[in-house]
Amino acid sequence: MLAFQHNKREEQSNEKQIQNGVNVVELFTSQGCSSCPPADALLSEVKDDENVIALSYHVDYWNYLGWKDPYSKKEYSAYQRDYATELNSGVYTPQMVVNGNKEFVGSREKTLKNSLINKSNVTALPAPVVTKKNTSVDFSYALNEVKDFDRAYALLLIDDETTAVAKGENARKQLRNTNVVIQRMAIDKNTPNGTQSFQLQTNSKTDYKVAIIVQDKDLEILAAGISVTG
């Protein structure tokens, strides 16, 4: 009887997780921004939470302040501007966007925690199957359960990295960043299942993750999944 009750509770817990979906937290940040380290730390706090996918996009528009963020890319700044259009917000750092439909200052812990309490309609995708080779990270994906989406992306992430910043607003600081997006690849919506590869410049011992996000035309996230490679 006790075993039956225990199994029943497990089933109810699993059903609750499925019903709640997954929350995708996207942080737009920069190593050249003195206001960003608290938001980076907050993202690190929630990245391993159940049903949370945390992503860190480093923008390039603060590089002129004296420190060129090694993870910054113009395409991530452009992605943030797209959100600004859809969410009627400004372009600033640190900015968090949850599930593609809510934005706020990225260091506001209470706002983030309240956002994660709410039920999510984002479908949890099967975790990508990932294989790290000498100069590539290979992965498979399955989007067949997602209907009527506009775009899908695969993201290559660095799990955890600390950088010694020599110049700029964060000069002489050791900055820790987590789940840093270093590559972003569009997935053909006409090929909902398949395999792809991220190419690496060198044979790296870095721990990588691969995340998949699926969005509608307004950038709201419909589905997401994440996996870890050794």
PDB file of C-alpha atoms in Angstrom:
ATOM      1  CA  MET A   1       0.000   0.000   0.000  1.00  0.00           C
ATOM      2  CA  LEU A   2       2.799   2.422   0.853  1.00  0.00           C
ATOM      3  CA  ALA A   3       4.627   1.549  -2.360  1.00  0.00           C
ATOM      4  CA  PHE A   4       1.450   2.166  -4.348  1.00  0.00           C
ATOM      5  CA  GLN A   5       0.981   5.557  -2.693  1.00  0.00           C
ATOM      6  CA  HIS A   6       4.608   6.472  -3.410  1.00  0.00           C
ATOM      7  CA  ASN A   7       4.256   5.552  -7.087  1.00  0.00           C
ATOM      8  CA  LYS A   8       1.007   7.486  -7.258  1.00  0.00           C
ATOM      9  CA  ARG A   9       2.728  10.586  -5.918  1.00  0.00           C
ATOM     10  CA  GLU A  10       5.537  10.177  -8.467  1.00  0.00           C
ATOM     11  CA  GLU A  11       3.012   9.926 -11.303  1.00  0.00           C
ATOM     12  CA  GLN A  12       1.211  13.041 -10.080  1.00  0.00           C
ATOM     13  CA  SER A  13       4.535  14.894  -9.814  1.00  0.00           C
ATOM     14  CA  ASN A  14       5.496  13.924 -13.376  1.00  0.00           C
ATOM     15  CA  GLU A  15       2.071  14.955 -14.658  1.00  0.00           C
ATOM     16  CA  LYS A  16       2.437  18.320 -12.898  1.00  0.00           C
ATOM     17  CA  GLN A  17       5.829  18.912 -14.528  1.00  0.00           C
ATOM     18  CA  ILE A  18       4.370  18.172 -17.965  1.00  0.00           C
ATOM     19  CA  GLN A  19       1.402  20.470 -17.336  1.00  0.00           C
ATOM     20  CA  ASN A  20       3.647  23.285 -16.125  1.00  0.00           C
ATOM     21  CA  GLY A  21       5.865  23.105 -19.197  1.00  0.00           C
ATOM     22  CA  VAL A  22       9.312  24.681 -19.268  1.00  0.00           C
ATOM     23  CA  ASN A  23      10.380  28.288 -18.647  1.00  0.00           C
ATOM     24  CA  VAL A  24      12.984  29.818 -20.948  1.00  0.00           C
ATOM     25  CA  VAL A  25      14.977  32.666 -19.392  1.00  0.00           C
ATOM     26  CA  GLU A  26      17.026  34.696 -21.881  1.00  0.00           C
ATOM     27  CA  LEU A  27      19.499  37.201 -20.443  1.00  0.00           C
ATOM     28  CA  PHE A  28      20.983  39.954 -22.599  1.00  0.00           C
ATOM     29  CA  THR A  29      24.224  40.955 -20.930  1.00  0.00           C
ATOM     30  CA  SER A  30      27.757  42.251 -21.492  1.00  0.00           C
ATOM     31  CA  GLN A  31      31.084  41.962 -19.735  1.00  0.00           C
ATOM     32  CA  GLY A  32      31.505  45.671 -20.480  1.00  0.00           C
ATOM     33  CA  CYS A  33      28.431  46.630 -18.430  1.00  0.00           C
ATOM     34  CA  SER A  34      28.937  47.379 -14.730  1.00  0.00           C
ATOM     35  CA  SER A  35      25.259  46.655 -13.979  1.00  0.00           C
ATOM     36  CA  CYS A  36      25.356  43.151 -15.467  1.00  0.00           C
ATOM     37  CA  PRO A  37      27.260  40.952 -12.944  1.00  0.00           C
ATOM     38  CA  PRO A  38      24.292  40.732 -10.507  1.00  0.00           C
ATOM     39  CA  ALA A  39      22.069  39.557 -13.366  1.00  0.00           C
ATOM     40  CA  ASP A  40      24.707  37.049 -14.480  1.00  0.00           C
ATOM     41  CA  ALA A  41      24.784  35.688 -10.929  1.00  0.00           C
ATOM     42  CA  LEU A  42      20.984  35.488 -10.815  1.00  0.00           C
ATOM     43  CA  LEU A  43      20.898  33.500 -14.059  1.00  0.00           C
ATOM     44  CA  SER A  44      23.463  31.121 -12.587  1.00  0.00           C
ATOM     45  CA  GLU A  45      21.220  30.615  -9.553  1.00  0.00           C
ATOM     46  CA  VAL A  46      18.245  29.433 -11.607  1.00  0.00           C
ATOM     47  CA  LYS A  47      19.971  27.596 -14.462  1.00  0.00           C
ATOM     48  CA  ASP A  48      19.711  24.216 -12.743  1.00  0.00           C
ATOM     49  CA  ASP A  49      16.172  24.729 -11.482  1.00  0.00           C
ATOM     50  CA  GLU A  50      13.618  22.164 -12.541  1.00  0.00           C
ATOM     51  CA  ASN A  51      11.914  23.099 -15.807  1.00  0.00           C
ATOM     52  CA  VAL A  52      14.137  26.150 -16.431  1.00  0.00           C
ATOM     53  CA  ILE A  53      16.263  26.693 -19.530  1.00  0.00           C
ATOM     54  CA  ALA A  54      18.633  29.622 -18.950  1.00  0.00           C
ATOM     55  CA  LEU A  55      20.400  31.327 -21.864  1.00  0.00           C
ATOM     56  CA  SER A  56      22.962  34.135 -21.816  1.00  0.00           C
ATOM     57  CA  TYR A  57      23.314  36.299 -24.943  1.00  0.00           C
ATOM     58  CA  HIS A  58      26.237  38.733 -24.918  1.00  0.00           C
ATOM     59  CA  VAL A  59      25.542  41.913 -26.896  1.00  0.00           C
ATOM     60  CA  ASP A  60      28.199  43.962 -28.661  1.00  0.00           C
ATOM     61  CA  TYR A  61      27.035  47.563 -28.235  1.00  0.00           C
ATOM     62  CA  TRP A  62      29.035  48.182 -25.039  1.00  0.00           C
ATOM     63  CA  ASN A  63      32.350  47.037 -26.523  1.00  0.00           C
ATOM     64  CA  TYR A  64      33.345  50.658 -27.184  1.00  0.00           C
ATOM     65  CA  LEU A  65      33.619  51.296 -23.420  1.00  0.00           C
ATOM     66  CA  GLY A  66      37.080  49.737 -23.317  1.00  0.00           C
ATOM     67  CA  TRP A  67      36.492  45.989 -23.053  1.00  0.00           C
ATOM     68  CA  LYS A  68      35.513  43.843 -26.018  1.00  0.00           C
ATOM     69  CA  ASP A  69      33.339  41.065 -24.640  1.00  0.00           C
ATOM     70  CA  PRO A  70      34.764  37.856 -26.162  1.00  0.00           C
ATOM     71  CA  TYR A  71      31.295  36.295 -26.365  1.00  0.00           C
ATOM     72  CA  SER A  72      29.519  39.289 -27.881  1.00  0.00           C
ATOM     73  CA  LYS A  73      27.960  39.140 -31.341  1.00  0.00           C
ATOM     74  CA  LYS A  74      26.054  41.618 -33.477  1.00  0.00           C
ATOM     75  CA  GLU A  75      23.370  39.019 -34.154  1.00  0.00           C
ATOM     76  CA  TYR A  76      22.540  38.823 -30.437  1.00  0.00           C
ATOM     77  CA  SER A  77      22.177  42.610 -30.291  1.00  0.00           C
ATOM     78  CA  ALA A  78      19.881  42.384 -33.324  1.00  0.00           C
ATOM     79  CA  TYR A  79      17.876  39.630 -31.626  1.00  0.00           C
ATOM     80  CA  GLN A  80      17.409  41.865 -28.587  1.00  0.00           C
ATOM     81  CA  ARG A  81      16.239  44.714 -30.824  1.00  0.00           C
ATOM     82  CA  ASP A  82      13.672  42.358 -32.343  1.00  0.00           C
ATOM     83  CA  TYR A  83      12.368  41.702 -28.834  1.00  0.00           C
ATOM     84  CA  ALA A  84      12.264  45.450 -28.174  1.00  0.00           C
ATOM     85  CA  THR A  85       9.966  45.829 -31.174  1.00  0.00           C
ATOM     86  CA  GLU A  86       7.678  42.961 -30.183  1.00  0.00           C
ATOM     87  CA  LEU A  87       7.549  43.762 -26.456  1.00  0.00           C
ATOM     88  CA  ASN A  88       7.548  47.553 -26.832  1.00  0.00           C
ATOM     89  CA  SER A  89      10.610  47.850 -24.612  1.00  0.00           C
ATOM     90  CA  GLY A  90      13.927  49.625 -24.735  1.00  0.00           C
ATOM     91  CA  VAL A  91      17.276  48.068 -25.608  1.00  0.00           C
ATOM     92  CA  TYR A  92      19.375  47.836 -22.451  1.00  0.00           C
ATOM     93  CA  THR A  93      21.451  45.558 -20.260  1.00  0.00           C
ATOM     94  CA  PRO A  94      20.917  43.593 -18.216  1.00  0.00           C
ATOM     95  CA  GLN A  95      17.585  42.533 -19.666  1.00  0.00           C
ATOM     96  CA  MET A  96      15.774  39.253 -19.050  1.00  0.00           C
ATOM     97  CA  VAL A  97      13.050  37.899 -21.311  1.00  0.00           C
ATOM     98  CA  VAL A  98      10.946  34.983 -20.053  1.00  0.00           C
ATOM     99  CA  ASN A  99       9.293  32.707 -22.615  1.00  0.00           C
ATOM    100  CA  GLY A 100       9.571  35.406 -25.247  1.00  0.00           C
ATOM    101  CA  ASN A 101       6.634  37.391 -23.873  1.00  0.00           C
ATOM    102  CA  LYS A 102       7.771  39.200 -20.713  1.00  0.00           C
ATOM    103  CA  GLU A 103      10.804  41.436 -20.156  1.00  0.00           C
ATOM    104  CA  PHE A 104      12.308  43.152 -17.112  1.00  0.00           C
ATOM    105  CA  VAL A 105      15.597  44.340 -15.637  1.00  0.00           C
ATOM    106  CA  GLY A 106      17.739  41.229 -15.358  1.00  0.00           C
ATOM    107  CA  SER A 107      18.885  41.786 -11.782  1.00  0.00           C
ATOM    108  CA  ARG A 108      15.358  41.825 -10.320  1.00  0.00           C
ATOM    109  CA  GLU A 109      15.295  38.545  -8.430  1.00  0.00           C
ATOM    110  CA  LYS A 110      11.725  38.827  -7.158  1.00  0.00           C
ATOM    111  CA  THR A 111      10.360  39.540 -10.631  1.00  0.00           C
ATOM    112  CA  LEU A 112      12.189  36.539 -12.049  1.00  0.00           C
ATOM    113  CA  LYS A 113      11.078  34.191  -9.291  1.00  0.00           C
ATOM    114  CA  ASN A 114       7.461  35.317  -9.682  1.00  0.00           C
ATOM    115  CA  SER A 115       7.693  34.718 -13.425  1.00  0.00           C
ATOM    116  CA  LEU A 116       8.934  31.175 -12.860  1.00  0.00           C
ATOM    117  CA  ILE A 117       6.100  30.374 -10.455  1.00  0.00           C
ATOM    118  CA  ASN A 118       3.490  30.981 -13.136  1.00  0.00           C
ATOM    119  CA  LYS A 119       2.351  28.080 -15.293  1.00  0.00           C
ATOM    120  CA  SER A 120       4.270  27.931 -18.566  1.00  0.00           C
ATOM    121  CA  ASN A 121       2.729  27.047 -21.910  1.00  0.00           C
ATOM    122  CA  VAL A 122       6.137  26.299 -23.429  1.00  0.00           C
ATOM    123  CA  THR A 123       6.334  22.655 -24.488  1.00  0.00           C
ATOM    124  CA  ALA A 124       9.323  20.715 -23.168  1.00  0.00           C
ATOM    125  CA  LEU A 125      11.093  19.189 -26.177  1.00  0.00           C
ATOM    126  CA  PRO A 126      12.951  15.883 -26.004  1.00  0.00           C
ATOM    127  CA  ALA A 127      16.536  16.596 -24.968  1.00  0.00           C
ATOM    128  CA  PRO A 128      18.841  16.767 -27.996  1.00  0.00           C
ATOM    129  CA  VAL A 129      21.182  13.798 -28.259  1.00  0.00           C
ATOM    130  CA  VAL A 130      24.648  15.347 -28.268  1.00  0.00           C
ATOM    131  CA  THR A 131      28.059  13.973 -29.204  1.00  0.00           C
ATOM    132  CA  LYS A 132      31.248  16.007 -28.840  1.00  0.00           C
ATOM    133  CA  LYS A 133      34.006  15.208 -31.327  1.00  0.00           C
ATOM    134  CA  ASN A 134      37.463  16.733 -31.747  1.00  0.00           C
ATOM    135  CA  THR A 135      36.341  19.794 -33.681  1.00  0.00           C
ATOM    136  CA  SER A 136      32.553  19.572 -33.657  1.00  0.00           C
ATOM    137  CA  VAL A 137      29.508  19.127 -31.477  1.00  0.00           C
ATOM    138  CA  ASP A 138      26.916  16.930 -33.185  1.00  0.00           C
ATOM    139  CA  PHE A 139      23.291  16.824 -32.090  1.00  0.00           C
ATOM    140  CA  SER A 140      19.930  15.427 -33.095  1.00  0.00           C
ATOM    141  CA  TYR A 141      16.610  17.168 -32.594  1.00  0.00           C
ATOM    142  CA  ALA A 142      12.889  16.425 -32.850  1.00  0.00           C
ATOM    143  CA  LEU A 143      10.308  19.150 -33.425  1.00  0.00           C
ATOM    144  CA  ASN A 144       7.487  17.012 -34.783  1.00  0.00           C
ATOM    145  CA  GLU A 145       5.323  17.671 -31.703  1.00  0.00           C
ATOM    146  CA  VAL A 146       5.324  21.435 -32.324  1.00  0.00           C
ATOM    147  CA  LYS A 147       2.684  22.748 -34.695  1.00  0.00           C
ATOM    148  CA  ASP A 148       2.473  26.027 -36.618  1.00  0.00           C
ATOM    149  CA  PHE A 149       5.790  27.531 -35.554  1.00  0.00           C
ATOM    150  CA  ASP A 150       7.601  30.309 -37.410  1.00  0.00           C
ATOM    151  CA  ARG A 151      11.253  29.663 -36.595  1.00  0.00           C
ATOM    152  CA  ALA A 152      13.527  27.336 -34.665  1.00  0.00           C
ATOM    153  CA  TYR A 153      17.128  27.659 -33.523  1.00  0.00           C
ATOM    154  CA  ALA A 154      19.802  25.404 -32.128  1.00  0.00           C
ATOM    155  CA  LEU A 155      22.153  27.092 -29.658  1.00  0.00           C
ATOM    156  CA  LEU A 156      25.632  26.002 -28.642  1.00  0.00           C
ATOM    157  CA  LEU A 157      26.318  26.990 -25.039  1.00  0.00           C
ATOM    158  CA  ILE A 158      29.345  27.110 -22.790  1.00  0.00           C
ATOM    159  CA  ASP A 159      28.240  25.691 -19.467  1.00  0.00           C
ATOM    160  CA  ASP A 160      30.301  27.922 -17.185  1.00  0.00           C
ATOM    161  CA  GLU A 161      33.179  30.316 -17.815  1.00  0.00           C
ATOM    162  CA  THR A 162      35.162  32.863 -15.785  1.00  0.00           C
ATOM    163  CA  THR A 163      36.876  35.784 -17.523  1.00  0.00           C
ATOM    164  CA  ALA A 164      39.507  38.146 -16.123  1.00  0.00           C
ATOM    165  CA  VAL A 165      38.403  41.559 -17.367  1.00  0.00           C
ATOM    166  CA  ALA A 166      41.328  43.927 -17.892  1.00  0.00           C
ATOM    167  CA  LYS A 167      39.609  47.122 -19.041  1.00  0.00           C
ATOM    168  CA  GLY A 168      36.307  48.954 -19.070  1.00  0.00           C
ATOM    169  CA  GLU A 169      33.652  49.313 -16.380  1.00  0.00           C
ATOM    170  CA  ASN A 170      34.445  45.887 -14.895  1.00  0.00           C
ATOM    171  CA  ALA A 171      38.230  46.258 -14.991  1.00  0.00           C
ATOM    172  CA  ARG A 172      40.168  44.010 -12.589  1.00  0.00           C
ATOM    173  CA  LYS A 173      37.121  41.810 -11.953  1.00  0.00           C
ATOM    174  CA  GLN A 174      36.685  38.088 -12.461  1.00  0.00           C
ATOM    175  CA  LEU A 175      33.335  37.696 -14.215  1.00  0.00           C
ATOM    176  CA  ARG A 176      31.501  34.400 -14.206  1.00  0.00           C
ATOM    177  CA  ASN A 177      29.065  33.690 -17.019  1.00  0.00           C
ATOM    178  CA  THR A 178      26.860  30.645 -17.408  1.00  0.00           C
ATOM    179  CA  ASN A 179      25.061  29.012 -20.345  1.00  0.00           C
ATOM    180  CA  VAL A 180      26.722  31.462 -22.728  1.00  0.00           C
ATOM    181  CA  VAL A 181      25.371  31.261 -26.276  1.00  0.00           C
ATOM    182  CA  ILE A 182      28.405  31.074 -28.571  1.00  0.00           C
ATOM    183  CA  GLN A 183      26.736  29.837 -31.754  1.00  0.00           C
ATOM    184  CA  ARG A 184      23.187  30.107 -33.087  1.00  0.00           C
ATOM    185  CA  MET A 185      21.953  27.977 -35.965  1.00  0.00           C
ATOM    186  CA  ALA A 186      18.604  28.217 -37.742  1.00  0.00           C
ATOM    187  CA  ILE A 187      16.746  24.928 -38.144  1.00  0.00           C
ATOM    188  CA  ASP A 188      14.780  24.387 -41.343  1.00  0.00           C
ATOM    189  CA  LYS A 189      11.112  24.271 -40.327  1.00  0.00           C
ATOM    190  CA  ASN A 190      10.513  21.839 -43.192  1.00  0.00           C
ATOM    191  CA  THR A 191      12.909  19.377 -41.528  1.00  0.00           C
ATOM    192  CA  PRO A 192      11.387  18.949 -38.051  1.00  0.00           C
ATOM    193  CA  ASN A 193      13.619  15.985 -37.216  1.00  0.00           C
ATOM    194  CA  GLY A 194      17.274  15.629 -38.035  1.00  0.00           C
ATOM    195  CA  THR A 195      20.924  15.928 -37.092  1.00  0.00           C
ATOM    196  CA  GLN A 196      23.265  18.910 -37.327  1.00  0.00           C
ATOM    197  CA  SER A 197      26.761  19.910 -36.216  1.00  0.00           C
ATOM    198  CA  PHE A 198      28.362  22.951 -34.643  1.00  0.00           C
ATOM    199  CA  GLN A 199      31.939  23.390 -35.818  1.00  0.00           C
ATOM    200  CA  LEU A 200      34.633  24.216 -33.247  1.00  0.00           C
ATOM    201  CA  GLN A 201      37.763  26.168 -34.107  1.00  0.00           C
ATOM    202  CA  THR A 202      39.997  23.960 -31.980  1.00  0.00           C
ATOM    203  CA  ASN A 203      39.865  20.699 -30.068  1.00  0.00           C
ATOM    204  CA  SER A 204      38.433  22.020 -26.809  1.00  0.00           C
ATOM    205  CA  LYS A 205      37.918  20.394 -23.422  1.00  0.00           C
ATOM    206  CA  THR A 206      35.121  22.853 -22.672  1.00  0.00           C
ATOM    207  CA  ASP A 207      31.794  21.458 -21.486  1.00  0.00           C
ATOM    208  CA  TYR A 208      29.107  22.384 -23.987  1.00  0.00           C
ATOM    209  CA  LYS A 209      25.334  22.291 -23.983  1.00  0.00           C
ATOM    210  CA  VAL A 210      22.938  22.353 -26.908  1.00  0.00           C
ATOM    211  CA  ALA A 211      19.572  24.067 -26.551  1.00  0.00           C
ATOM    212  CA  ILE A 212      16.669  24.175 -28.986  1.00  0.00           C
ATOM    213  CA  ILE A 213      14.094  26.971 -29.004  1.00  0.00           C
ATOM    214  CA  VAL A 214      11.009  27.224 -31.218  1.00  0.00           C
ATOM    215  CA  GLN A 215       9.183  30.533 -31.682  1.00  0.00           C
ATOM    216  CA  ASP A 216       6.120  31.991 -33.351  1.00  0.00           C
ATOM    217  CA  LYS A 217       6.214  35.066 -35.597  1.00  0.00           C
ATOM    218  CA  ASP A 218       6.000  37.361 -32.542  1.00  0.00           C
ATOM    219  CA  LEU A 219       9.046  35.663 -30.952  1.00  0.00           C
ATOM    220  CA  GLU A 220       6.982  34.015 -28.235  1.00  0.00           C
ATOM    221  CA  ILE A 221       8.620  30.703 -27.365  1.00  0.00           C
ATOM    222  CA  LEU A 222       6.449  27.687 -28.117  1.00  0.00           C
ATOM    223  CA  ALA A 223       8.838  24.875 -27.214  1.00  0.00           C
ATOM    224  CA  ALA A 224      12.362  24.372 -25.917  1.00  0.00           C
ATOM    225  CA  GLY A 225      14.787  21.698 -24.813  1.00  0.00           C
ATOM    226  CA  ILE A 226      18.360  21.420 -23.567  1.00  0.00           C
ATOM    227  CA  SER A 227      21.011  18.768 -23.166  1.00  0.00           C
ATOM    228  CA  VAL A 228      24.559  18.539 -21.881  1.00  0.00           C
ATOM    229  CA  THR A 229      27.576  17.117 -23.639  1.00  0.00           C
ATOM    230  CA  GLY A 230      30.701  16.026 -21.850  1.00  0.00           C
TER     231      GLY A 230
END
